[in-house]
Amino acid sequence: MAEPTNVDEYMATLPEVQRAALEGLRKTIKAAAPQATETIAYSMPAFRDNGRFLVSYAAYKSHCSLFPASDAVMQEFGDELKPHYSGKGTLRFMADKHRSPELVRGNIRVRLQDLAGRIAAWGALRLIHWHRARALPHAAPHQRHPGPLRMPRG
């Protein structure tokens, strides 16, 4: 079977119970991040905000998952998410069990804040890099470049 090229194709392949669960999750995410765009990433439905990965979700044989639950999300909702937390960045839930839309909206809110902070940090890093490169005009060309520009992890 070919990999889905859009979210509707992905949803069409699911059994009814899982499809209903993921459609509810999809609707909650869209409401929490109306500016985000839907796409397929790693063969599963995902949302991007300004081109940056926000979240993805998927259905499996025995559960459904929401990715990622970042460290910031875990710090904000730790005790509430513990029953659903399954390893690094994964929230698991049963398709036929009730999920809390408030937790999903909270996850999206924290992820959007996290992305905004990373984008701001990236802009500051680029500005510093530019100033460092300009501060060394007298150096030999191979010494002017201050090194690779890397996105801060967090």
Coordinates of N, CA, C and O in Angstrom, one line a residue, residues 11-85:
M11 N -6.6 9.3 7.0 CA -7.8 9.0 7.8 C -8.7 7.9 7.1 O -9.3 7.1 7.8
A12 N -8.7 7.9 5.8 CA -9.5 7.0 5.0 C -9.1 5.5 5.3 O -9.9 4.6 5.1
T13 N -7.8 5.3 5.6 CA -7.3 4.0 5.8 C -7.6 3.4 7.2 O -7.3 2.2 7.4
L14 N -8.1 4.2 8.1 CA -8.3 3.8 9.5 C -9.6 3.1 9.8 O -10.6 3.5 9.1
P15 N -9.7 2.2 10.7 CA -10.9 1.7 11.2 C -11.8 2.8 11.8 O -11.2 3.8 12.3
E16 N -13.1 2.7 11.9 CA -14.0 3.7 12.4 C -13.6 4.3 13.7 O -13.6 5.5 13.9
V17 N -13.3 3.4 14.7 CA -13.0 3.9 16.1 C -11.8 4.8 16.1 O -11.8 5.9 16.7
Q18 N -10.7 4.4 15.4 CA -9.5 5.1 15.4 C -9.7 6.4 14.6 O -9.2 7.5 15.0
R19 N -10.4 6.3 13.5 CA -10.7 7.5 12.7 C -11.4 8.6 13.5 O -11.1 9.8 13.5
A20 N -12.4 8.2 14.2 CA -13.2 9.1 15.0 C -12.3 9.8 16.1 O -12.4 11.0 16.3
A21 N -11.5 9.0 16.7 CA -10.6 9.5 17.7 C -9.6 10.5 17.1 O -9.4 11.6 17.7
L22 N -9.0 10.2 16.0 CA -8.1 11.1 15.4 C -8.7 12.3 14.8 O -8.2 13.4 14.7
E23 N -10.0 12.2 14.3 CA -10.7 13.3 13.7 C -11.0 14.3 14.9 O -10.9 15.5 14.7
G24 N -11.3 13.8 16.1 CA -11.5 14.7 17.2 C -10.3 15.4 17.6 O -10.3 16.6 17.9
L25 N -9.1 14.7 17.6 CA -7.8 15.2 17.9 C -7.5 16.3 16.9 O -7.0 17.4 17.2
R26 N -7.7 16.0 15.6 CA -7.4 16.9 14.5 C -8.2 18.2 14.7 O -7.7 19.3 14.5
K27 N -9.5 18.1 15.0 CA -10.3 19.3 15.2 C -9.9 20.1 16.4 O -9.8 21.4 16.3
T28 N -9.5 19.5 17.5 CA -9.0 20.2 18.6 C -7.7 20.9 18.3 O -7.5 22.1 18.7
I29 N -6.8 20.3 17.6 CA -5.5 20.9 17.2 C -5.8 22.1 16.3 O -5.2 23.2 16.5
K30 N -6.6 21.9 15.3 CA -7.0 23.1 14.4 C -7.5 24.3 15.2 O -7.2 25.4 14.8
A31 N -8.4 24.0 16.1 CA -9.0 25.1 16.9 C -7.9 25.8 17.8 O -7.9 27.0 18.0
A32 N -6.9 25.0 18.3 CA -5.9 25.6 19.2 C -4.8 26.3 18.4 O -4.2 27.2 18.9
A33 N -4.6 25.9 17.1 CA -3.6 26.5 16.3 C -4.2 26.8 14.9 O -3.8 26.1 13.9
P34 N -5.1 27.7 14.8 CA -5.8 27.9 13.5 C -4.8 28.3 12.3 O -5.1 28.1 11.2
Q35 N -3.7 28.9 12.7 CA -2.7 29.3 11.6 C -1.8 28.2 11.2 O -1.2 28.3 10.1
A36 N -1.8 27.0 11.9 CA -1.0 25.9 11.5 C -1.5 25.2 10.3 O -2.7 25.2 10.0
T37 N -0.6 24.6 9.5 CA -1.0 24.0 8.3 C -0.8 22.5 8.5 O 0.1 22.0 9.1
E38 N -1.7 21.7 7.8 CA -1.7 20.3 7.9 C -0.7 19.7 6.8 O -0.7 20.2 5.7
T39 N -0.1 18.6 7.2 CA 0.8 18.0 6.2 C 1.0 16.5 6.7 O 0.4 16.1 7.7
I40 N 1.7 15.8 5.9 CA 2.1 14.4 6.3 C 3.6 14.5 6.6 O 4.4 15.0 5.8
A41 N 4.0 14.0 7.8 CA 5.4 13.9 8.1 C 5.7 12.6 8.8 O 4.9 12.1 9.6
Y42 N 6.7 11.9 8.3 CA 7.0 10.5 8.8 C 5.8 9.6 8.6 O 5.5 8.8 9.5
S43 N 5.1 9.7 7.5 CA 4.0 8.9 7.2 C 2.8 9.0 8.1 O 2.0 8.1 8.3
M44 N 2.7 10.2 8.8 CA 1.6 10.4 9.7 C 1.1 11.9 9.6 O 1.9 12.7 9.2
P45 N -0.1 12.1 10.0 CA -0.6 13.5 10.0 C 0.2 14.4 10.9 O 0.5 14.0 12.0
A46 N 0.4 15.6 10.5 CA 1.2 16.5 11.3 C 0.7 18.0 11.0 O 0.0 18.2 10.1
F47 N 1.1 18.8 11.9 CA 0.8 20.3 11.8 C 2.1 21.0 11.9 O 3.0 20.7 12.7
R48 N 2.2 22.0 11.1 CA 3.4 22.9 11.1 C 2.9 24.3 11.3 O 1.9 24.7 10.8
D49 N 3.8 25.1 12.1 CA 3.5 26.5 12.3 C 4.6 27.3 11.7 O 5.8 27.1 12.1
N50 N 4.3 28.1 10.8 CA 5.3 28.9 10.0 C 6.5 28.0 9.5 O 7.6 28.3 9.6
G51 N 6.1 26.8 9.0 CA 7.0 25.9 8.4 C 7.7 25.0 9.4 O 8.5 24.1 9.0
R52 N 7.5 25.3 10.7 CA 8.2 24.5 11.8 C 7.3 23.4 12.3 O 6.1 23.7 12.5
F53 N 7.8 22.3 12.6 CA 7.0 21.2 13.1 C 6.4 21.5 14.4 O 7.1 22.0 15.3
L54 N 5.1 21.3 14.5 CA 4.3 21.6 15.7 C 4.0 20.3 16.4 O 4.5 20.0 17.5
V55 N 3.2 19.5 15.9 CA 2.8 18.2 16.4 C 2.4 17.2 15.3 O 2.1 17.6 14.2
S56 N 2.4 15.9 15.6 CA 1.9 14.9 14.7 C 1.1 13.9 15.5 O 1.2 13.9 16.8
Y57 N 0.3 13.1 14.9 CA -0.5 12.1 15.6 C -0.7 10.9 14.7 O -0.5 11.0 13.5
A58 N -1.0 9.8 15.3 CA -1.1 8.6 14.5 C -1.9 7.5 15.2 O -2.1 7.6 16.4
A59 N -2.4 6.6 14.5 CA -3.2 5.5 15.0 C -2.4 4.2 14.8 O -1.7 4.0 13.8
Y60 N -2.4 3.4 15.9 CA -1.7 2.1 15.9 C -2.7 1.0 16.2 O -3.8 1.3 16.5
K61 N -2.3 -0.2 16.2 CA -3.2 -1.3 16.4 C -3.9 -1.2 17.8 O -5.1 -1.4 17.8
S62 N -3.1 -0.9 18.8 CA -3.7 -0.9 20.2 C -3.9 0.4 20.8 O -4.3 0.5 21.9
H63 N -3.4 1.5 20.1 CA -3.5 2.8 20.7 C -3.4 3.9 19.7 O -3.1 3.6 18.5
C64 N -3.6 5.2 20.1 CA -3.3 6.3 19.2 C -2.2 7.1 20.0 O -2.1 7.1 21.2
S65 N -1.5 7.9 19.2 CA -0.4 8.7 19.8 C -0.4 10.2 19.3 O -0.8 10.4 18.2
L66 N 0.1 11.0 20.2 CA 0.3 12.4 19.9 C 1.7 12.7 20.1 O 2.3 12.4 21.2
F67 N 2.4 13.3 19.1 CA 3.9 13.6 19.2 C 4.0 15.1 19.0 O 3.4 15.6 18.1
P68 N 4.9 15.8 19.5 CA 5.7 15.5 20.7 C 5.1 16.1 21.9 O 4.4 17.1 21.8
A69 N 5.4 15.5 23.0 CA 5.1 16.1 24.3 C 6.5 16.6 24.8 O 7.3 15.8 25.3
S70 N 6.8 17.8 24.5 CA 8.2 18.3 24.8 C 8.4 18.4 26.3 O 7.5 18.3 27.1
D71 N 9.6 18.7 26.7 CA 9.9 18.9 28.1 C 9.1 20.0 28.7 O 8.7 19.9 29.8
A72 N 8.9 21.1 27.9 CA 8.1 22.2 28.4 C 6.7 21.8 28.7 O 6.1 22.2 29.7
V73 N 6.1 20.9 27.8 CA 4.8 20.4 28.0 C 4.7 19.5 29.3 O 3.8 19.7 30.1
M74 N 5.7 18.7 29.5 CA 5.7 17.8 30.7 C 5.9 18.7 31.9 O 5.3 18.3 33.0
Q75 N 6.6 19.7 31.9 CA 6.8 20.6 33.1 C 5.5 21.3 33.4 O 5.1 21.4 34.6
E76 N 4.7 21.7 32.4 CA 3.5 22.4 32.6 C 2.3 21.5 33.0 O 1.6 21.8 33.9
F77 N 2.3 20.2 32.5 CA 1.1 19.3 32.8 C 1.6 18.0 33.3 O 0.8 17.0 33.2
G78 N 2.7 17.9 33.9 CA 3.3 16.7 34.4 C 2.4 15.6 35.0 O 2.3 14.5 34.4
D79 N 1.7 15.9 36.1 CA 0.9 14.9 36.7 C -0.3 14.5 35.9 O -0.7 13.3 35.9
E80 N -0.9 15.5 35.2 CA -2.0 15.1 34.3 C -1.6 14.3 33.1 O -2.4 13.4 32.7
L81 N -0.4 14.4 32.6 CA 0.0 13.7 31.5 C 0.7 12.3 31.8 O 0.8 11.5 30.9
K82 N 1.1 12.2 33.0 CA 1.9 10.9 33.4 C 1.2 9.6 32.9 O 1.8 8.7 32.4
P83 N -0.1 9.5 33.1 CA -0.8 8.2 32.7 C -0.7 8.0 31.1 O -0.8 6.9 30.7
H84 N -0.5 9.1 30.4 CA -0.5 9.0 28.9 C 1.0 9.0 28.4 O 1.2 8.8 27.2
Y85 N 1.9 9.4 29.2 CA 3.3 9.6 28.7 C 3.9 8.3 28.4 O 3.9 7.4 29.3

